[in-house]
Amino acid sequence: MNNKILTGIQKNKAENRRAYWVLLDPDDFTIEKAVETARCSQEHGVNALLVGGSLIETDNFDIFVKSLREAVSIPVIIFPGDSTQLSKHASALLYLSLISGRNPVNLIGEHVKAAPVIRQYGLEPIPTAYMLVESGAVTSVEFMSGTRPLPRGKPNIAAAHALAAQYLGMQMIYLEAGSGASLTVPPEMIKTVRACVDIPIIVGGGIRDKATAVEKLESGADIIVTGNLLQKENGLEIMKEIAESVNAWTSTRID
Ligand code: 1GP
């Protein structure tokens, strides 16, 4: 099985480099605008693009991914809300299991539906433990999955989930506050998870400025994700600042 993208992520982590990924939801962009944003992201030092959403209302997923892939050389990775969000044009797919919840559909059901298509497309699936963290209001992921998020004041519960995921063989942890979250993943939770797993940690949800992104890096995140930021008036400027900080990251790991 092809594992080029995961190998690259692991190599980055081994060399103590951090990464910045930008999420493009096909419902939020025309293809032209997405292509322009993708080029600009690459130019400013974004390391990969994610494509997906909890609920996608447009029917252009495949062409959206294909257009981005043709426009940029950084990886275009599917971040699927369900098994319908697949494209043979993607560089890889986050094979997300929503382990913070207890809904079998998001733990294994959608994976079974997607598996034959992933094989047929020759897509690289990256087994990723997706952990939804309480963030002040009901998020799309919480509502759509019918699961409860992890309590934000209980980092030990998050750490136990992450450790279980690592023991099960998952290759990455995604700590998710939810798109547009009012509260981001707490630094204490990232630190506690970092202290007990070796696999790369992605942190996203509600990151809208450089200081917050840096706080996540300092806590031990390997990869920062922003999505909604680009909908802000000065979103591109802030994206540039975050990319600079992430790419300039040199401090010693805290774990
Ligand atoms: C959502 O983590 C991503 O899945 C990004 O969240 O849109 O709040 O940046 P934002």
PDB file of C-alpha atoms and ligand atoms in Angstrom:
ATOM      1  CA  MET A   1       0.000   0.000   0.000  1.00  0.00           C
ATOM      2  CA  ASN A   2       1.218   3.461  -0.902  1.00  0.00           C
ATOM      3  CA  ASN A   3       2.206   5.453   2.229  1.00  0.00           C
ATOM      4  CA  LYS A   4       4.172   8.322   0.782  1.00  0.00           C
ATOM      5  CA  ILE A   5       2.323  11.134   2.548  1.00  0.00           C
ATOM      6  CA  LEU A   6       2.381   9.473   5.971  1.00  0.00           C
ATOM      7  CA  THR A   7       6.087   8.751   5.576  1.00  0.00           C
ATOM      8  CA  GLY A   8       6.668  12.435   4.818  1.00  0.00           C
ATOM      9  CA  ILE A   9       4.698  13.484   7.911  1.00  0.00           C
ATOM     10  CA  GLN A  10       6.654  11.039  10.091  1.00  0.00           C
ATOM     11  CA  LYS A  11       9.942  12.253   8.670  1.00  0.00           C
ATOM     12  CA  ASN A  12       8.988  15.853   9.444  1.00  0.00           C
ATOM     13  CA  LYS A  13       8.177  14.927  13.003  1.00  0.00           C
ATOM     14  CA  ALA A  14      11.429  12.989  13.410  1.00  0.00           C
ATOM     15  CA  GLU A  15      13.293  16.101  12.222  1.00  0.00           C
ATOM     16  CA  ASN A  16      11.333  18.261  14.667  1.00  0.00           C
ATOM     17  CA  ARG A  17       9.584  20.254  11.963  1.00  0.00           C
ATOM     18  CA  ARG A  18       6.005  21.438  12.357  1.00  0.00           C
ATOM     19  CA  ALA A  19       3.454  21.858   9.603  1.00  0.00           C
ATOM     20  CA  TYR A  20       0.531  24.082   8.715  1.00  0.00           C
ATOM     21  CA  TRP A  21      -2.411  22.706   6.783  1.00  0.00           C
ATOM     22  CA  VAL A  22      -5.299  24.732   5.379  1.00  0.00           C
ATOM     23  CA  LEU A  23      -8.795  23.280   5.087  1.00  0.00           C
ATOM     24  CA  LEU A  24     -10.862  24.168   2.027  1.00  0.00           C
ATOM     25  CA  ASP A  25     -14.519  23.196   2.361  1.00  0.00           C
ATOM     26  CA  PRO A  26     -16.061  22.830  -1.136  1.00  0.00           C
ATOM     27  CA  ASP A  27     -19.224  24.533   0.133  1.00  0.00           C
ATOM     28  CA  ASP A  28     -17.310  27.703   0.990  1.00  0.00           C
ATOM     29  CA  PHE A  29     -15.459  28.254  -2.316  1.00  0.00           C
ATOM     30  CA  THR A  30     -16.100  28.299  -6.024  1.00  0.00           C
ATOM     31  CA  ILE A  31     -13.522  26.183  -7.830  1.00  0.00           C
ATOM     32  CA  GLU A  32     -11.846  29.321  -9.208  1.00  0.00           C
ATOM     33  CA  LYS A  33     -11.600  30.878  -5.760  1.00  0.00           C
ATOM     34  CA  ALA A  34     -10.353  27.599  -4.253  1.00  0.00           C
ATOM     35  CA  VAL A  35      -7.619  27.325  -6.881  1.00  0.00           C
ATOM     36  CA  GLU A  36      -6.545  30.913  -6.279  1.00  0.00           C
ATOM     37  CA  THR A  37      -6.540  30.341  -2.487  1.00  0.00           C
ATOM     38  CA  ALA A  38      -4.620  27.075  -2.861  1.00  0.00           C
ATOM     39  CA  ARG A  39      -1.912  28.752  -4.967  1.00  0.00           C
ATOM     40  CA  CYS A  40      -1.653  31.602  -2.498  1.00  0.00           C
ATOM     41  CA  SER A  41      -1.461  29.141   0.429  1.00  0.00           C
ATOM     42  CA  GLN A  42       1.356  27.234  -1.236  1.00  0.00           C
ATOM     43  CA  GLU A  43       3.192  30.438  -2.061  1.00  0.00           C
ATOM     44  CA  HIS A  44       3.033  31.569   1.574  1.00  0.00           C
ATOM     45  CA  GLY A  45       4.387  28.300   2.997  1.00  0.00           C
ATOM     46  CA  VAL A  46       1.302  26.234   3.811  1.00  0.00           C
ATOM     47  CA  ASN A  47       2.434  22.590   3.790  1.00  0.00           C
ATOM     48  CA  ALA A  48      -0.733  20.775   2.668  1.00  0.00           C
ATOM     49  CA  LEU A  49      -4.401  21.328   1.870  1.00  0.00           C
ATOM     50  CA  LEU A  50      -7.309  19.458   3.412  1.00  0.00           C
ATOM     51  CA  VAL A  51     -10.585  19.098   1.512  1.00  0.00           C
ATOM     52  CA  GLY A  52     -13.831  18.080   3.156  1.00  0.00           C
ATOM     53  CA  GLY A  53     -16.633  19.019   5.529  1.00  0.00           C
ATOM     54  CA  SER A  54     -19.180  17.578   7.951  1.00  0.00           C
ATOM     55  CA  LEU A  55     -21.949  18.127   5.419  1.00  0.00           C
ATOM     56  CA  ILE A  56     -21.213  18.973   1.819  1.00  0.00           C
ATOM     57  CA  GLU A  57     -24.107  20.422  -0.132  1.00  0.00           C
ATOM     58  CA  THR A  58     -22.397  20.883  -3.492  1.00  0.00           C
ATOM     59  CA  ASP A  59     -21.821  17.962  -5.876  1.00  0.00           C
ATOM     60  CA  ASN A  60     -18.408  19.025  -7.181  1.00  0.00           C
ATOM     61  CA  PHE A  61     -16.159  17.170  -4.712  1.00  0.00           C
ATOM     62  CA  ASP A  62     -14.193  15.229  -7.318  1.00  0.00           C
ATOM     63  CA  ILE A  63     -13.597  18.162  -9.646  1.00  0.00           C
ATOM     64  CA  PHE A  64     -12.761  20.355  -6.657  1.00  0.00           C
ATOM     65  CA  VAL A  65      -9.995  17.969  -5.567  1.00  0.00           C
ATOM     66  CA  LYS A  66      -8.793  17.485  -9.151  1.00  0.00           C
ATOM     67  CA  SER A  67      -8.565  21.244  -9.743  1.00  0.00           C
ATOM     68  CA  LEU A  68      -6.541  21.797  -6.574  1.00  0.00           C
ATOM     69  CA  ARG A  69      -4.252  18.910  -7.363  1.00  0.00           C
ATOM     70  CA  GLU A  70      -3.520  20.379 -10.782  1.00  0.00           C
ATOM     71  CA  ALA A  71      -2.956  23.852  -9.321  1.00  0.00           C
ATOM     72  CA  VAL A  72      -0.453  23.093  -6.540  1.00  0.00           C
ATOM     73  CA  SER A  73       2.393  20.730  -5.752  1.00  0.00           C
ATOM     74  CA  ILE A  74       1.733  20.486  -1.988  1.00  0.00           C
ATOM     75  CA  PRO A  75      -0.370  17.452  -0.970  1.00  0.00           C
ATOM     76  CA  VAL A  76      -4.155  17.679  -1.276  1.00  0.00           C
ATOM     77  CA  ILE A  77      -5.544  15.436   1.442  1.00  0.00           C
ATOM     78  CA  ILE A  78      -9.180  14.433   1.858  1.00  0.00           C
ATOM     79  CA  PHE A  79     -10.627  15.217   5.280  1.00  0.00           C
ATOM     80  CA  PRO A  80     -13.902  13.346   4.859  1.00  0.00           C
ATOM     81  CA  GLY A  81     -17.178  13.956   6.661  1.00  0.00           C
ATOM     82  CA  ASP A  82     -18.378  10.567   5.404  1.00  0.00           C
ATOM     83  CA  SER A  83     -17.709   7.833   2.845  1.00  0.00           C
ATOM     84  CA  THR A  84     -19.108   9.848  -0.066  1.00  0.00           C
ATOM     85  CA  GLN A  85     -16.177  12.304   0.103  1.00  0.00           C
ATOM     86  CA  LEU A  86     -13.648  10.398  -1.978  1.00  0.00           C
ATOM     87  CA  SER A  87     -11.655  11.262  -5.098  1.00  0.00           C
ATOM     88  CA  LYS A  88      -8.996   9.400  -7.000  1.00  0.00           C
ATOM     89  CA  HIS A  89      -7.248  12.724  -7.577  1.00  0.00           C
ATOM     90  CA  ALA A  90      -6.304  13.265  -3.911  1.00  0.00           C
ATOM     91  CA  SER A  91      -2.769  12.735  -2.595  1.00  0.00           C
ATOM     92  CA  ALA A  92      -4.099  10.861   0.453  1.00  0.00           C
ATOM     93  CA  LEU A  93      -7.092  10.532   2.749  1.00  0.00           C
ATOM     94  CA  LEU A  94      -7.330  10.968   6.513  1.00  0.00           C
ATOM     95  CA  TYR A  95      -9.028   7.675   7.420  1.00  0.00           C
ATOM     96  CA  LEU A  96     -10.722   9.240  10.427  1.00  0.00           C
ATOM     97  CA  SER A  97     -12.188   7.183  13.201  1.00  0.00           C
ATOM     98  CA  LEU A  98     -14.144   9.373  15.631  1.00  0.00           C
ATOM     99  CA  ILE A  99     -12.769   7.686  18.733  1.00  0.00           C
ATOM    100  CA  SER A 100     -14.017  10.326  21.185  1.00  0.00           C
ATOM    101  CA  GLY A 101     -17.536   9.111  20.396  1.00  0.00           C
ATOM    102  CA  ARG A 102     -19.292   5.782  20.642  1.00  0.00           C
ATOM    103  CA  ASN A 103     -21.181   5.849  17.377  1.00  0.00           C
ATOM    104  CA  PRO A 104     -20.249   2.726  15.386  1.00  0.00           C
ATOM    105  CA  VAL A 105     -21.034   4.495  12.114  1.00  0.00           C
ATOM    106  CA  ASN A 106     -18.128   6.919  12.672  1.00  0.00           C
ATOM    107  CA  LEU A 107     -15.894   4.339  14.328  1.00  0.00           C
ATOM    108  CA  ILE A 108     -16.028   1.720  11.551  1.00  0.00           C
ATOM    109  CA  GLY A 109     -19.244   1.884   9.486  1.00  0.00           C
ATOM    110  CA  GLU A 110     -18.240   4.587   7.002  1.00  0.00           C
ATOM    111  CA  HIS A 111     -14.792   3.004   6.736  1.00  0.00           C
ATOM    112  CA  VAL A 112     -16.249  -0.267   5.519  1.00  0.00           C
ATOM    113  CA  LYS A 113     -18.265   1.561   2.865  1.00  0.00           C
ATOM    114  CA  ALA A 114     -15.232   3.554   1.732  1.00  0.00           C
ATOM    115  CA  ALA A 115     -12.615   0.773   1.784  1.00  0.00           C
ATOM    116  CA  PRO A 116     -13.343  -0.859  -1.610  1.00  0.00           C
ATOM    117  CA  VAL A 117     -13.398   2.557  -3.299  1.00  0.00           C
ATOM    118  CA  ILE A 118     -10.133   3.596  -1.626  1.00  0.00           C
ATOM    119  CA  ARG A 119      -8.555   0.414  -2.953  1.00  0.00           C
ATOM    120  CA  GLN A 120      -9.954   0.936  -6.436  1.00  0.00           C
ATOM    121  CA  TYR A 121      -8.666   4.529  -6.503  1.00  0.00           C
ATOM    122  CA  GLY A 122      -5.250   3.541  -5.134  1.00  0.00           C
ATOM    123  CA  LEU A 123      -5.655   6.251  -2.469  1.00  0.00           C
ATOM    124  CA  GLU A 124      -3.370   6.386   0.534  1.00  0.00           C
ATOM    125  CA  PRO A 125      -5.491   6.053   3.699  1.00  0.00           C
ATOM    126  CA  ILE A 126      -3.842   7.497   6.817  1.00  0.00           C
ATOM    127  CA  PRO A 127      -5.362   5.896   9.935  1.00  0.00           C
ATOM    128  CA  THR A 128      -6.192   8.891  12.116  1.00  0.00           C
ATOM    129  CA  ALA A 129      -7.796   9.013  15.561  1.00  0.00           C
ATOM    130  CA  TYR A 130     -10.252  11.887  15.417  1.00  0.00           C
ATOM    131  CA  MET A 131     -11.020  13.351  18.831  1.00  0.00           C
ATOM    132  CA  LEU A 132     -13.694  15.977  19.194  1.00  0.00           C
ATOM    133  CA  VAL A 133     -13.106  18.332  22.124  1.00  0.00           C
ATOM    134  CA  GLU A 134     -15.793  20.412  23.828  1.00  0.00           C
ATOM    135  CA  SER A 135     -15.449  23.997  22.547  1.00  0.00           C
ATOM    136  CA  GLY A 136     -18.217  26.126  23.998  1.00  0.00           C
ATOM    137  CA  ALA A 137     -21.100  25.343  21.635  1.00  0.00           C
ATOM    138  CA  VAL A 138     -22.516  22.456  19.611  1.00  0.00           C
ATOM    139  CA  THR A 139     -20.319  22.008  16.512  1.00  0.00           C
ATOM    140  CA  SER A 140     -21.251  20.466  13.153  1.00  0.00           C
ATOM    141  CA  VAL A 141     -19.190  17.341  13.915  1.00  0.00           C
ATOM    142  CA  GLU A 142     -20.940  16.884  17.254  1.00  0.00           C
ATOM    143  CA  PHE A 143     -24.373  17.300  15.746  1.00  0.00           C
ATOM    144  CA  MET A 144     -23.790  15.276  12.575  1.00  0.00           C
ATOM    145  CA  SER A 145     -22.095  12.387  14.384  1.00  0.00           C
ATOM    146  CA  GLY A 146     -24.540  12.316  17.287  1.00  0.00           C
ATOM    147  CA  THR A 147     -21.602  11.994  19.695  1.00  0.00           C
ATOM    148  CA  ARG A 148     -20.505  13.962  22.732  1.00  0.00           C
ATOM    149  CA  PRO A 149     -17.154  15.746  22.669  1.00  0.00           C
ATOM    150  CA  LEU A 150     -14.428  15.080  25.224  1.00  0.00           C
ATOM    151  CA  PRO A 151     -14.757  17.348  28.282  1.00  0.00           C
ATOM    152  CA  ARG A 152     -12.221  20.167  27.857  1.00  0.00           C
ATOM    153  CA  GLY A 153     -11.245  20.190  31.532  1.00  0.00           C
ATOM    154  CA  LYS A 154     -10.298  16.486  31.537  1.00  0.00           C
ATOM    155  CA  PRO A 155      -6.979  16.102  29.709  1.00  0.00           C
ATOM    156  CA  ASN A 156      -6.448  12.639  31.212  1.00  0.00           C
ATOM    157  CA  ILE A 157      -9.544  11.324  29.453  1.00  0.00           C
ATOM    158  CA  ALA A 158      -8.231  12.696  26.149  1.00  0.00           C
ATOM    159  CA  ALA A 159      -4.816  11.150  26.825  1.00  0.00           C
ATOM    160  CA  ALA A 160      -6.344   7.721  27.516  1.00  0.00           C
ATOM    161  CA  HIS A 161      -8.200   7.908  24.183  1.00  0.00           C
ATOM    162  CA  ALA A 162      -5.031   8.903  22.341  1.00  0.00           C
ATOM    163  CA  LEU A 163      -3.037   6.118  23.932  1.00  0.00           C
ATOM    164  CA  ALA A 164      -5.713   3.562  23.041  1.00  0.00           C
ATOM    165  CA  ALA A 165      -5.593   4.829  19.449  1.00  0.00           C
ATOM    166  CA  GLN A 166      -1.824   4.438  19.323  1.00  0.00           C
ATOM    167  CA  TYR A 167      -2.098   0.917  20.765  1.00  0.00           C
ATOM    168  CA  LEU A 168      -4.672   0.126  18.060  1.00  0.00           C
ATOM    169  CA  GLY A 169      -2.142   1.127  15.420  1.00  0.00           C
ATOM    170  CA  MET A 170      -3.493   4.500  14.378  1.00  0.00           C
ATOM    171  CA  GLN A 171      -0.826   6.757  12.895  1.00  0.00           C
ATOM    172  CA  MET A 172      -1.995  10.242  13.848  1.00  0.00           C
ATOM    173  CA  ILE A 173      -4.160  12.002  16.446  1.00  0.00           C
ATOM    174  CA  TYR A 174      -6.428  14.864  15.365  1.00  0.00           C
ATOM    175  CA  LEU A 175      -7.532  17.025  18.305  1.00  0.00           C
ATOM    176  CA  GLU A 176     -10.551  18.858  16.917  1.00  0.00           C
ATOM    177  CA  ALA A 177     -12.439  21.713  18.565  1.00  0.00           C
ATOM    178  CA  GLY A 178     -14.741  21.859  15.506  1.00  0.00           C
ATOM    179  CA  SER A 179     -14.832  24.251  12.604  1.00  0.00           C
ATOM    180  CA  GLY A 180     -15.607  27.782  13.776  1.00  0.00           C
ATOM    181  CA  ALA A 181     -15.231  26.783  17.434  1.00  0.00           C
ATOM    182  CA  SER A 182     -15.349  29.603  19.956  1.00  0.00           C
ATOM    183  CA  LEU A 183     -12.843  27.835  22.223  1.00  0.00           C
ATOM    184  CA  THR A 184      -9.786  26.050  20.822  1.00  0.00           C
ATOM    185  CA  VAL A 185      -8.275  22.780  22.104  1.00  0.00           C
ATOM    186  CA  PRO A 186      -6.821  23.620  25.564  1.00  0.00           C
ATOM    187  CA  PRO A 187      -2.988  23.694  25.774  1.00  0.00           C
ATOM    188  CA  GLU A 188      -3.102  21.475  28.859  1.00  0.00           C
ATOM    189  CA  MET A 189      -4.918  18.774  26.900  1.00  0.00           C
ATOM    190  CA  ILE A 190      -2.416  18.936  24.018  1.00  0.00           C
ATOM    191  CA  LYS A 191       0.491  18.681  26.499  1.00  0.00           C
ATOM    192  CA  THR A 192      -1.053  15.715  28.301  1.00  0.00           C
ATOM    193  CA  VAL A 193      -1.736  13.884  25.039  1.00  0.00           C
ATOM    194  CA  ARG A 194       1.760  14.753  23.754  1.00  0.00           C
ATOM    195  CA  ALA A 195       3.312  13.300  26.882  1.00  0.00           C
ATOM    196  CA  CYS A 196       1.794   9.885  26.303  1.00  0.00           C
ATOM    197  CA  VAL A 197       1.844   9.294  22.519  1.00  0.00           C
ATOM    198  CA  ASP A 198       4.655   9.382  19.954  1.00  0.00           C
ATOM    199  CA  ILE A 199       2.543   9.686  16.813  1.00  0.00           C
ATOM    200  CA  PRO A 200       1.976  13.098  15.156  1.00  0.00           C
ATOM    201  CA  ILE A 201      -0.715  15.315  16.681  1.00  0.00           C
ATOM    202  CA  ILE A 202      -2.881  17.568  14.511  1.00  0.00           C
ATOM    203  CA  VAL A 203      -4.755  20.419  16.220  1.00  0.00           C
ATOM    204  CA  GLY A 204      -7.576  22.384  14.628  1.00  0.00           C
ATOM    205  CA  GLY A 205     -10.800  24.235  15.231  1.00  0.00           C
ATOM    206  CA  GLY A 206     -11.188  27.924  16.044  1.00  0.00           C
ATOM    207  CA  ILE A 207      -7.563  28.945  15.357  1.00  0.00           C
ATOM    208  CA  ARG A 208      -7.878  32.459  13.954  1.00  0.00           C
ATOM    209  CA  ASP A 209      -4.613  34.188  14.853  1.00  0.00           C
ATOM    210  CA  LYS A 210      -0.883  33.610  15.057  1.00  0.00           C
ATOM    211  CA  ALA A 211      -0.728  33.700  18.869  1.00  0.00           C
ATOM    212  CA  THR A 212      -3.228  30.856  19.153  1.00  0.00           C
ATOM    213  CA  ALA A 213      -1.373  28.819  16.521  1.00  0.00           C
ATOM    214  CA  VAL A 214       1.926  29.330  18.376  1.00  0.00           C
ATOM    215  CA  GLU A 215       0.279  28.327  21.655  1.00  0.00           C
ATOM    216  CA  LYS A 216      -0.705  24.990  20.048  1.00  0.00           C
ATOM    217  CA  LEU A 217       2.834  24.432  18.734  1.00  0.00           C
ATOM    218  CA  GLU A 218       4.294  25.207  22.161  1.00  0.00           C
ATOM    219  CA  SER A 219       1.936  22.684  23.704  1.00  0.00           C
ATOM    220  CA  GLY A 220       3.202  19.955  21.389  1.00  0.00           C
ATOM    221  CA  ALA A 221       1.067  20.033  18.229  1.00  0.00           C
ATOM    222  CA  ASP A 222       2.920  18.817  15.126  1.00  0.00           C
ATOM    223  CA  ILE A 223       0.376  20.112  12.627  1.00  0.00           C
ATOM    224  CA  ILE A 224      -1.935  23.142  12.870  1.00  0.00           C
ATOM    225  CA  VAL A 225      -5.115  23.351  10.781  1.00  0.00           C
ATOM    226  CA  THR A 226      -7.150  26.436   9.955  1.00  0.00           C
ATOM    227  CA  GLY A 227     -10.261  26.605   7.819  1.00  0.00           C
ATOM    228  CA  ASN A 228     -12.662  29.439   8.595  1.00  0.00           C
ATOM    229  CA  LEU A 229      -9.819  31.920   8.916  1.00  0.00           C
ATOM    230  CA  LEU A 230      -9.848  32.346   5.143  1.00  0.00           C
ATOM    231  CA  GLN A 231     -13.415  33.631   5.315  1.00  0.00           C
ATOM    232  CA  LYS A 232     -12.201  36.583   7.396  1.00  0.00           C
ATOM    233  CA  GLU A 233     -11.423  39.860   5.676  1.00  0.00           C
ATOM    234  CA  ASN A 234      -7.710  39.748   6.612  1.00  0.00           C
ATOM    235  CA  GLY A 235      -7.595  35.953   6.602  1.00  0.00           C
ATOM    236  CA  LEU A 236      -4.858  35.692   3.967  1.00  0.00           C
ATOM    237  CA  GLU A 237      -2.585  38.008   5.951  1.00  0.00           C
ATOM    238  CA  ILE A 238      -3.065  35.968   9.124  1.00  0.00           C
ATOM    239  CA  MET A 239      -2.549  32.731   7.190  1.00  0.00           C
ATOM    240  CA  LYS A 240       0.790  34.137   5.998  1.00  0.00           C
ATOM    241  CA  GLU A 241       1.816  34.990   9.581  1.00  0.00           C
ATOM    242  CA  ILE A 242       0.882  31.537  10.852  1.00  0.00           C
ATOM    243  CA  ALA A 243       2.773  29.850   7.997  1.00  0.00           C
ATOM    244  CA  GLU A 244       5.872  31.923   8.794  1.00  0.00           C
ATOM    245  CA  SER A 245       5.739  30.997  12.496  1.00  0.00           C
ATOM    246  CA  VAL A 246       5.204  27.302  11.801  1.00  0.00           C
ATOM    247  CA  ASN A 247       7.982  27.126   9.212  1.00  0.00           C
ATOM    248  CA  ALA A 248      10.383  29.025  11.452  1.00  0.00           C
ATOM    249  CA  TRP A 249       9.715  26.731  14.399  1.00  0.00           C
ATOM    250  CA  THR A 250      13.012  25.642  15.900  1.00  0.00           C
ATOM    251  CA  SER A 251      12.454  25.243  19.625  1.00  0.00           C
ATOM    252  CA  THR A 252      13.206  21.948  21.284  1.00  0.00           C
ATOM    253  CA  ARG A 253      10.296  19.590  21.719  1.00  0.00           C
ATOM    254  CA  ILE A 254       8.798  19.576  25.169  1.00  0.00           C
ATOM    255  CA  ASP A 255       8.210  15.826  25.296  1.00  0.00           C
TER     256      ASP A 255
HETATM  257  C1  1GP B   1     -12.101  21.975  11.269  1.00  0.00           C
HETATM  258  O1  1GP B   1     -10.050  21.897  12.380  1.00  0.00           O
HETATM  259  C2  1GP B   1     -10.693  22.395  11.256  1.00  0.00           C
HETATM  260  O2  1GP B   1     -12.227  20.636  11.089  1.00  0.00           O
HETATM  261  C3  1GP B   1     -10.573  23.876  11.077  1.00  0.00           C
HETATM  262  O3  1GP B   1     -11.398  24.613  11.962  1.00  0.00           O
HETATM  263  O4  1GP B   1     -12.546  26.237  10.457  1.00  0.00           O
HETATM  264  O5  1GP B   1     -12.351  26.694  12.920  1.00  0.00           O
HETATM  265  O6  1GP B   1     -10.350  26.819  11.454  1.00  0.00           O
HETATM  266  P1  1GP B   1     -11.650  26.177  11.682  1.00  0.00           P
END
